Coordinates of C-alpha atoms in Angstrom, one line a residue:
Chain A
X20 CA 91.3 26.9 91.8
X21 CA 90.2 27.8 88.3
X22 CA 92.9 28.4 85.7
X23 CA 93.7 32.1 85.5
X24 CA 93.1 34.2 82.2
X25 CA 96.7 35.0 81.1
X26 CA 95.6 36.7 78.0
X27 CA 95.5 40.5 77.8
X28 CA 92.5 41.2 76.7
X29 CA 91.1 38.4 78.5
X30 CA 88.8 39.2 81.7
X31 CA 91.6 39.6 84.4
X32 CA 92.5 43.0 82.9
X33 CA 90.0 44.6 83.9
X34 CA 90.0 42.9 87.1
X35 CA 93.8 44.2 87.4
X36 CA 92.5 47.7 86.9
X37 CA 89.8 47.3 89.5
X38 CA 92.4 46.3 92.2
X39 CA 94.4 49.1 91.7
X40 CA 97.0 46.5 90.2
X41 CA 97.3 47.9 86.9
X42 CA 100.2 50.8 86.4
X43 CA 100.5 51.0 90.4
X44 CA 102.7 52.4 92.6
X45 CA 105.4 50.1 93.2
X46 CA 107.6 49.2 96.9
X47 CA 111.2 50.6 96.3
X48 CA 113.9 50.0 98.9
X49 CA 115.6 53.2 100.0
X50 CA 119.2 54.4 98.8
X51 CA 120.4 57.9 98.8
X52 CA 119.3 60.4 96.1
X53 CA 122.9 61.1 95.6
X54 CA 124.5 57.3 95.3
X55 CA 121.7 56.5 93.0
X56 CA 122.6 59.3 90.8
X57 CA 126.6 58.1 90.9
X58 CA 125.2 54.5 89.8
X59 CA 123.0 55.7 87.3
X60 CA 125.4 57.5 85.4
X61 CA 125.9 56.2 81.6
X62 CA 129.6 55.2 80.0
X63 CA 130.2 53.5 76.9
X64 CA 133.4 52.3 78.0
X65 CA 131.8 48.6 79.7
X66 CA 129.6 48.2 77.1
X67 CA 131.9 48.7 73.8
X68 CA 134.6 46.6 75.7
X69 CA 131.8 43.8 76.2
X70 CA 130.3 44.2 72.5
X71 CA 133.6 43.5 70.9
X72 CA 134.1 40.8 73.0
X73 CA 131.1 39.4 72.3
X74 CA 130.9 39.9 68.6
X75 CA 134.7 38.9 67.9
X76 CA 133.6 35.4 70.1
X77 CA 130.9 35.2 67.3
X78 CA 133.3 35.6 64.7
X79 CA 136.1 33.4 66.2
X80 CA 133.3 30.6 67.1
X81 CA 132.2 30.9 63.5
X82 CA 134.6 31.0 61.7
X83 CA 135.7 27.9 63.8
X84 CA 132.9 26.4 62.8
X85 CA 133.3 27.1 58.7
X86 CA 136.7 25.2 58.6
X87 CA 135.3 22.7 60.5
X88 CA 132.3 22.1 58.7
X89 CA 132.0 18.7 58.0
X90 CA 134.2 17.1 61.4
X91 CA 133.1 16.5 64.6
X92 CA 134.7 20.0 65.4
X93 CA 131.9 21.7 64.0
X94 CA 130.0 20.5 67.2
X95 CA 131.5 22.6 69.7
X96 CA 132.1 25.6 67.5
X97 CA 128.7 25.8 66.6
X98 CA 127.6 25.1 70.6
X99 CA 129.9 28.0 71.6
X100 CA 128.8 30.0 68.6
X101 CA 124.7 29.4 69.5
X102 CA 125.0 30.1 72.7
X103 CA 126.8 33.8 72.1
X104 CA 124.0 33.9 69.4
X105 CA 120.9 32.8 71.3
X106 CA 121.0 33.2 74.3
X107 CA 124.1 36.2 74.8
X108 CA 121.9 38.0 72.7
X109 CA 119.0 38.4 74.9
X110 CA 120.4 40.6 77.7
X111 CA 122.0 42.7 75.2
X112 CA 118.8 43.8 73.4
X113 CA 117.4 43.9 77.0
X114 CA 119.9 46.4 78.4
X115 CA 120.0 48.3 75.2
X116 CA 116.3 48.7 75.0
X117 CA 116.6 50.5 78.1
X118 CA 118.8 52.6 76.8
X119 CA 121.3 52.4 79.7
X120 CA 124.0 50.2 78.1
X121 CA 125.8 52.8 76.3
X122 CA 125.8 56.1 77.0
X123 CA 125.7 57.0 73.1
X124 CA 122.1 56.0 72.1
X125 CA 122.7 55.1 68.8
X126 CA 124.9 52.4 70.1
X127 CA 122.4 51.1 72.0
X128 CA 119.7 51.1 69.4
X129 CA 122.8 49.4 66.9
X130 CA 123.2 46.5 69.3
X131 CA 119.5 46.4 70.3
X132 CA 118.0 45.7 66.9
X133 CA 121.1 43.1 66.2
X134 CA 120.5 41.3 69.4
X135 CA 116.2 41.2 68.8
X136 CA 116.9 39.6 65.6
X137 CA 119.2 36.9 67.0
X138 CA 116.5 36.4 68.9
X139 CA 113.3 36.5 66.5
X140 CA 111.5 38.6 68.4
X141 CA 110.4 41.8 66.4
X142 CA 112.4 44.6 67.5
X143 CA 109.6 47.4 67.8
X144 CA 106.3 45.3 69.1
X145 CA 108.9 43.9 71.7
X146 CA 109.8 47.7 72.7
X147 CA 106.4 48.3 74.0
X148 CA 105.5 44.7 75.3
X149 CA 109.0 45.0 77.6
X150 CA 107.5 48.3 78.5
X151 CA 104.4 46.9 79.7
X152 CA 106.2 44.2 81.6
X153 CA 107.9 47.1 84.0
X154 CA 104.3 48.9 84.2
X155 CA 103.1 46.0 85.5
X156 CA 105.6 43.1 86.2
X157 CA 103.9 39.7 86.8
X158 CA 100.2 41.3 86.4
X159 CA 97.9 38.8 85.2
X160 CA 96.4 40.1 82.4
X161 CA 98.2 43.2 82.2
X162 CA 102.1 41.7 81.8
X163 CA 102.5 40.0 77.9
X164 CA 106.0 39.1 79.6
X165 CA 104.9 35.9 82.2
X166 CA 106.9 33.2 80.6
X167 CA 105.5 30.4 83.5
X168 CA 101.6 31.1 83.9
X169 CA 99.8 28.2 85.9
X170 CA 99.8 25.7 85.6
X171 CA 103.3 25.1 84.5
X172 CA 103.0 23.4 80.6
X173 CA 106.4 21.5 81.4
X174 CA 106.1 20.1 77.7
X175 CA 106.9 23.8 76.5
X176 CA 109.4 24.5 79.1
X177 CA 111.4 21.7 78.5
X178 CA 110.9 22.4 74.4
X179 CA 111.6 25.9 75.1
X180 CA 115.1 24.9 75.7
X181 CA 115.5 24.6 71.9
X182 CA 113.3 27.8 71.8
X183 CA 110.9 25.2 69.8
X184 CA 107.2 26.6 70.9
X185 CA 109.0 30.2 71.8
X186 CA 110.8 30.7 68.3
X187 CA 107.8 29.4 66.6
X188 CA 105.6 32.1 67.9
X189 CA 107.4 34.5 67.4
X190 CA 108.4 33.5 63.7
X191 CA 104.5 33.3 63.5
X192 CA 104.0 37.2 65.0
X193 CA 106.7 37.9 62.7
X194 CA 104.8 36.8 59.9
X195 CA 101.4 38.3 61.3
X196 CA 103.3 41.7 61.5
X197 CA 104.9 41.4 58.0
X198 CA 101.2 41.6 56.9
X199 CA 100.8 44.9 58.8
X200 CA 98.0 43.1 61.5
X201 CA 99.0 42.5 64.8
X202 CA 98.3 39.3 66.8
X203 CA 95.5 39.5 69.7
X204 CA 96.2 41.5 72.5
X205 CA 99.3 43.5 70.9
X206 CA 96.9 46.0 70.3
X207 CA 96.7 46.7 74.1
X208 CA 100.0 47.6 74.7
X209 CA 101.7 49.0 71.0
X210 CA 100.1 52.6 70.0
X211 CA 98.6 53.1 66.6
X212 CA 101.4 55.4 65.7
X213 CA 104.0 52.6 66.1
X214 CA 101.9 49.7 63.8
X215 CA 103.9 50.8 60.8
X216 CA 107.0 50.4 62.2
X217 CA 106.0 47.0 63.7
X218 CA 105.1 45.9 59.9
X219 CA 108.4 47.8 58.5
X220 CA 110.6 45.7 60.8
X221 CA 108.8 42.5 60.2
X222 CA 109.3 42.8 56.7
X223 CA 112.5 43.6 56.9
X224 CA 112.9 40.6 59.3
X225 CA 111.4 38.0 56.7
X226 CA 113.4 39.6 53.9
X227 CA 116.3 38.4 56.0
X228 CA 115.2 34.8 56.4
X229 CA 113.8 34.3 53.1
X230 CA 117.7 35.3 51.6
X231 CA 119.2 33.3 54.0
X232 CA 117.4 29.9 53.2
X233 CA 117.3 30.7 49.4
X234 CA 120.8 30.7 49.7
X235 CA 120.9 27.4 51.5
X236 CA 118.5 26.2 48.8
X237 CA 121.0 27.6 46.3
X238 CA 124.3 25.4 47.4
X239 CA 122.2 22.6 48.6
X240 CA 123.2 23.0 52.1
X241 CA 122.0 24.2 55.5
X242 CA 125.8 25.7 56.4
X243 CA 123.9 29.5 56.0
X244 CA 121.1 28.1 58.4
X245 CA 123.8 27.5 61.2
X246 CA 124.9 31.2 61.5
X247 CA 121.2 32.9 61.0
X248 CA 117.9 31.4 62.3
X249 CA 118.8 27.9 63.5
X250 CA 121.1 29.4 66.0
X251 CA 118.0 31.0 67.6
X252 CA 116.8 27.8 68.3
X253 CA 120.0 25.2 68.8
X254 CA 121.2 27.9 70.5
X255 CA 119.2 29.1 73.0
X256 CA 119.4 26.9 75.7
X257 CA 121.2 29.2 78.7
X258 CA 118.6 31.9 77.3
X259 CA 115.9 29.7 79.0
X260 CA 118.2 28.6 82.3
X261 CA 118.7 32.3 82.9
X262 CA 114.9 33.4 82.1
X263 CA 112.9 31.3 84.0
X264 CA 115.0 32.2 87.6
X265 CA 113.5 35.7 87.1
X266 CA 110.3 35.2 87.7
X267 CA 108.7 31.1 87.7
X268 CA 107.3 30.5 90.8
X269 CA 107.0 33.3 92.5
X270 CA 104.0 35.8 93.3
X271 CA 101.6 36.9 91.0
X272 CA 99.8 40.3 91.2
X273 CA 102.1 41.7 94.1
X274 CA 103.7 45.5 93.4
X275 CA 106.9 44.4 95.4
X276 CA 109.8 43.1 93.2
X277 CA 111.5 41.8 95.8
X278 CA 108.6 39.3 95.8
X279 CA 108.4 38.2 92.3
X280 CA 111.7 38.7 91.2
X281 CA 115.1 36.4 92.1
X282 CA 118.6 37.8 92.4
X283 CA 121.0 35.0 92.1
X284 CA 124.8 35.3 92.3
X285 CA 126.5 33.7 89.1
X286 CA 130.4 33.5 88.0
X287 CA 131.9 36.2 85.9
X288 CA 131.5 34.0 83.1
X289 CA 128.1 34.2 83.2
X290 CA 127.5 37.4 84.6
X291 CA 129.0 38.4 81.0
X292 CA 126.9 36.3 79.4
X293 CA 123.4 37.6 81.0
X294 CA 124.9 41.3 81.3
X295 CA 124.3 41.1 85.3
X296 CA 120.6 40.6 84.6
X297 CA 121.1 37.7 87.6
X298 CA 120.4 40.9 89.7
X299 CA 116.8 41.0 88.7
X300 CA 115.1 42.3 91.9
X301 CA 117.4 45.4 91.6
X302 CA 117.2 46.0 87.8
X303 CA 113.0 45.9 88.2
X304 CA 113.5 48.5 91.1
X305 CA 115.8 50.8 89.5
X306 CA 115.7 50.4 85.5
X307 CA 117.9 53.5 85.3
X308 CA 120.7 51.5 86.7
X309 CA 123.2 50.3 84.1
X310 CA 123.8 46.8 84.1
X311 CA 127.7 47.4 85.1
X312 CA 126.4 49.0 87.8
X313 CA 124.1 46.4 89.1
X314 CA 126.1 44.4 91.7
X315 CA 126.9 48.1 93.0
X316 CA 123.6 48.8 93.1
X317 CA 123.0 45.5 94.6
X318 CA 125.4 45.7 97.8
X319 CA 123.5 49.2 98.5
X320 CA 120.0 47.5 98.5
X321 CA 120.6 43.5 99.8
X322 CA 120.2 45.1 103.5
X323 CA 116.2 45.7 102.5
X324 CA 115.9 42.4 99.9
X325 CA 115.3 38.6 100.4
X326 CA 118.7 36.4 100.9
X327 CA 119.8 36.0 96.8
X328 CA 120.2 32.4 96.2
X329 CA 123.6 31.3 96.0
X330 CA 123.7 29.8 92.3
X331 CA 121.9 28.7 89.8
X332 CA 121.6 25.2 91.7
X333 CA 119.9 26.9 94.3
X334 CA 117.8 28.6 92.0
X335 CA 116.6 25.6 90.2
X336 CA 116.1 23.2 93.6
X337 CA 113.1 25.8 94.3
X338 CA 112.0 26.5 90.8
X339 CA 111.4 22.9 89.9
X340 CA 109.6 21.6 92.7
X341 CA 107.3 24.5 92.6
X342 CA 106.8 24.3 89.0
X343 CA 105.7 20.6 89.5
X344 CA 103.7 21.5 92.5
X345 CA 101.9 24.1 90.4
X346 CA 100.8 21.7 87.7
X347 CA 98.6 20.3 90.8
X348 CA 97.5 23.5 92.9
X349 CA 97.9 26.7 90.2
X350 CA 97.7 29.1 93.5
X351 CA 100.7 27.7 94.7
X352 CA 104.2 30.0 94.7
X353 CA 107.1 30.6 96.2
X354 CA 106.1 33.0 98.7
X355 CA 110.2 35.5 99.2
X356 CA 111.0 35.3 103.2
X357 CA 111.8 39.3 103.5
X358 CA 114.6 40.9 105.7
X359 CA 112.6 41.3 109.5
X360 CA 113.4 45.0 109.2
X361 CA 112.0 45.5 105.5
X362 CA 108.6 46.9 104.8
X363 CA 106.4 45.0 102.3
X364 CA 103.5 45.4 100.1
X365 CA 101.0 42.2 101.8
X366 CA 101.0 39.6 99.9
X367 CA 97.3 38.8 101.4
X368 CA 96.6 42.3 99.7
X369 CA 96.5 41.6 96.3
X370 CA 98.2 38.2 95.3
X371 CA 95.7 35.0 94.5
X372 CA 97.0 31.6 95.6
X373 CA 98.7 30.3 98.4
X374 CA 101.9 31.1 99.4
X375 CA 104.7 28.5 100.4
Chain B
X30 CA 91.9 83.2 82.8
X31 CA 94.8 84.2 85.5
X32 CA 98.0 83.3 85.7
X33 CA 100.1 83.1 89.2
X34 CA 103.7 82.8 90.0
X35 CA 104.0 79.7 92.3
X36 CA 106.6 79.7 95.0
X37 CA 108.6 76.4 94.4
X38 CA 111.6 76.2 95.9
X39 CA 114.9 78.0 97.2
X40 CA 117.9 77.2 94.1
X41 CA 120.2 75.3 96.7
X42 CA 117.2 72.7 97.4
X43 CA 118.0 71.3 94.0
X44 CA 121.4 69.9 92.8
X45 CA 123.0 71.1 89.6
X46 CA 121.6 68.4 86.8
X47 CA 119.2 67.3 88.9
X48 CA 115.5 67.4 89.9
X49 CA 112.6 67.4 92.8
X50 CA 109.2 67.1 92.8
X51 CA 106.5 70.0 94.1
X52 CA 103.1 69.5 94.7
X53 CA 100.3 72.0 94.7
X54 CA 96.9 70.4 95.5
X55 CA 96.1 67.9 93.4
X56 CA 99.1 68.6 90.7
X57 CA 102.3 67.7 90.7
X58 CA 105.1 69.4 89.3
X59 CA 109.1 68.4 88.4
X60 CA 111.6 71.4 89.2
X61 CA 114.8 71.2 87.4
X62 CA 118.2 72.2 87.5
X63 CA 120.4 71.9 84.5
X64 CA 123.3 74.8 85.1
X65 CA 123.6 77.1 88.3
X66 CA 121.2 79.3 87.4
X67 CA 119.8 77.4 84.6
X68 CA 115.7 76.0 86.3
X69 CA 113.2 74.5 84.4
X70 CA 109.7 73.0 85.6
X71 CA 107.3 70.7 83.7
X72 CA 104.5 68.6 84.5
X73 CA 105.4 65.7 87.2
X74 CA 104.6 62.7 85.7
X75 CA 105.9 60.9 82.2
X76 CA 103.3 60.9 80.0
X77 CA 104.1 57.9 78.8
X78 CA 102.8 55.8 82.1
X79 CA 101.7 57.4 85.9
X80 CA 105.3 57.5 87.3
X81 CA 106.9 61.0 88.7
X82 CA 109.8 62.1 87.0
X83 CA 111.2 63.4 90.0
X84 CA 112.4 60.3 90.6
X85 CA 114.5 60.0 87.4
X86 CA 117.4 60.8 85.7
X87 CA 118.6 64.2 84.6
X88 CA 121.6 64.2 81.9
X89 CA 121.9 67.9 80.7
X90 CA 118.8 69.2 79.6
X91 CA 117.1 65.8 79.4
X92 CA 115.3 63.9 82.0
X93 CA 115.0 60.1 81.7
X94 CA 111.7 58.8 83.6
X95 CA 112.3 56.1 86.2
X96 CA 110.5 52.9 85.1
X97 CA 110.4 53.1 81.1
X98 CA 113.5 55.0 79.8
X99 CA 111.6 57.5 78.6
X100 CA 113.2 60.4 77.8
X101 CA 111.9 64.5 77.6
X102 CA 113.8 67.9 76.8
X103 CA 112.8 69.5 80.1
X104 CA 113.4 72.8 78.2
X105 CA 111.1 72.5 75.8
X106 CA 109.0 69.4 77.0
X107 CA 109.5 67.3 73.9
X108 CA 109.2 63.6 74.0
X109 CA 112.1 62.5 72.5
X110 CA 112.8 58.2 73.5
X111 CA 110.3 55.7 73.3
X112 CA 107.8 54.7 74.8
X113 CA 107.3 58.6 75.7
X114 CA 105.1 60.1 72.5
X115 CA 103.7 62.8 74.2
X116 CA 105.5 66.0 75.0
X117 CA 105.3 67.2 78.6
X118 CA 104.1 70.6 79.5
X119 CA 106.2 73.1 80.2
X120 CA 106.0 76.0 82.7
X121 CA 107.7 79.5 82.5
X122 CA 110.3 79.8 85.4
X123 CA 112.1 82.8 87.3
X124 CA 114.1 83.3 90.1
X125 CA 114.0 85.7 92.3
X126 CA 114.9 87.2 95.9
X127 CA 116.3 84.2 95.7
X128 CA 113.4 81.9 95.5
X129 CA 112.4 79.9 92.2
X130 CA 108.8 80.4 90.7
X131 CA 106.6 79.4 87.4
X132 CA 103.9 80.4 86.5
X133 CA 100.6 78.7 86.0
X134 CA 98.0 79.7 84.3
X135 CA 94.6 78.7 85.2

């Protein structure tokens, strides 16, 4: 099979649009006008309670890690303190960006521009590109979002566990935005309107960095580097373990998201962590939903979805295998086994590859 | 030019802070309810992306499109959250003889 064209303004665009695959019509299992309307209702109650907790844990783990600067301490205060830095921070600006974690929205555009700088991704381009990824989730050509295309580069995944080729792209768009251009294929998903904004928040962005290395520079010492920017990187390790169950693997161009999406169960530990995100399948159906609704939204719909995988173990013991078996056969994927009663979009229909 | 009151819908068919869809040939149309008596209608589909608003959220007089987030004064039709720019068009509403109507002019 010859290697798809993941780029966006690469040929399979257009191809999208001629299959009636780009901004589609998408499957969505039933659930009562009136129960949806109960579980989409916003409260800043779970959120605020969850922010504090998340932003005194950054404070405690830091400052943890000040006075230990220097000991072996430091190691696991700075491990607890990257993690709730890199990778906490990516369901936060997720669920914010939606606008559905608060019910105020100035809170959620507070926490949302925090959480897209912990995670160097530019805060406005991101805006649109996450947009694009709901149009048209797992659309080759059309979705900026797929973090596995096939074949699988293993070299970057495993990298991407220190965010290494991730946070060095988007340092680099960073840059490229700073400059008020936009990297190829941004164009065909962020509005003219927005570009100055883009360049605004890269600027302010790069402001950011440059202070915080200067400093550095200044007392001889990367301690500054260890609570901005490097924990992007050292940090973002569960990031990547929650990111690629969502999607690697699965179907491309399908307009089901019970067929390219996972919903894993997870501890509440980590539930916190990913802000319920584990339910994936029903946060792509119903983006309203606020993520303290999800697993309420979840025992409404699991009647009409594929089995959820039992962990993250389970997850992972499909993931990898496909993954490898990908690097081989690029039209392989993991082809979800839906409930006998459920209707479904066929995957013959649209999807290219072979299913396993 | 001429303009017609379109028959949409009975008040009860639509919850309080809530919203339906009505078609009419090719168009299609979002009916609102925002107070008892309070109805509002605007074009059916965000103009952000091809996706019926019926189908989203309504929190006072703002309706929050399904897939995006979007967000639109239903009163006045503004586009007022990202990624919806565009304002939607609005419609002119009544009730009467107990029947809700707007008007479209054509």
């Amino acid at each position: 099979m010859t290697p798809r064209d993941y780029r966006l303004n690469g040929t399979e665009g257009a191809r999208a649009e001629q299959a009636g695959l780009a901004s589609a019509t998408w499957y969505a299992s039933a659930i009562p006008r009136k129960r949806l309307k109960e579980l989409m209702q916003r409260r800043n109650g779970p959120a605020i309670r969850d922010t504090l907790i998340w932003l005194g844990a950054l404070i405690a783990t830091g400052a943890w890690g000040y006075h230990a600067w220097g000991t072996w301490w430091a190691v696991p205060a700075f491990a607890a303190y990257g993690v709730l830095y890199g990778s906490a921070c990516d369901s936060r600006w997720h669920e914010c960006g939606h606008g559905t974690a608060f019910k105020t929205p100035w809170m959620n555009d507070v926490v949302y521009h925090l959480a897209r700088f912990m995670v160097l991704r530019e805060s406005t381009s991101w805006r649109w590109s996450h947009a694009r990824h709901h149009t048209d989730t797992i659309i080759v050509g059309r979705d900026p979002e797929i973090a596995v295309p096939r074949p699988a580069n293993l070299r970057n995944i495993l990298l991407n566990f220190v965010y290494l080729p991730g946070g060095y792209s988007e340092l680099r768009k960073t840059v490229i935005h700073a400059t008020g251009r936009l990297p190829a294929g941004e164009e065909t998903y962020i509005p003219e309107g927005e570009r100055k904004s883009v360049c605004f928040t890269a600027r302010i962005y790069v402001l950011i960095y440059l202070a915080f290395i200067a400093w550095a520079v200044a007392i001889r010492s990367f301690l500054p580097l260890m609570y901005v920017l490097l924990p992007s990187f050292y940090g973002a390790w569960l990031m990547i373990v929650f990111g690629l169950t969502q999607h690697a693997g699965l179907a491309e161009d399908v307009l089901d998201h019970r067929l390219n999406c996972r919903t894993v169960y997870m501890n509440p530990v980590l539930r916190f962590l990913y802000w319920n995100m584990n339910y994936h399948v029903e946060h792509h159906m119903y983006p309203m939903v606020p993520y303290h609704a999800l697993p309420a939204l979840h025992a409404e719909l699991k009647a009409d979805l594929p089995k959820p995988y039992p962990g993250l173990w389970a997850a992972y013991r499909e993931i990898i295998p496909a993954l490898l078996r990908q690097r081989k056969d690029p039209g392989y994927f993991v082809k979800r086994e839906l409930p006998p009663s459920a209707p479904a979009m066929s995957l013959d229909a649209a999807s290219v590859g072979q299913a396993g | 030019m001429s303009e017609t009151w379109i028959n949409a819908c009975a008040p009860d068919d639509i919850a309080i802070e809530d919203v339906i869809r009505f078609d009419l040939g090719e168009r299609s149309f979002a009916v609102y309810r925002t107070g008892p008596s309070a109805f509002h209608v605007t074009d059916g589909f965000c103009t952000h992306a091809h996706v019926h608003l019926a189908d989203g959220f309504v929190m006072g007089t703002v309706i929050e499109c399904p897939k995006h987030n979007g967000r639109f004064d239903c009163v006045t039709g503004k586009a007022i959250r990202k990624p919806a720019c565009v304002d939607l068009v609005t419609y002119p509403v009544k009730v009467e003889n107990g029947r809700v109507f707007f008007r479209l002019v054509e």
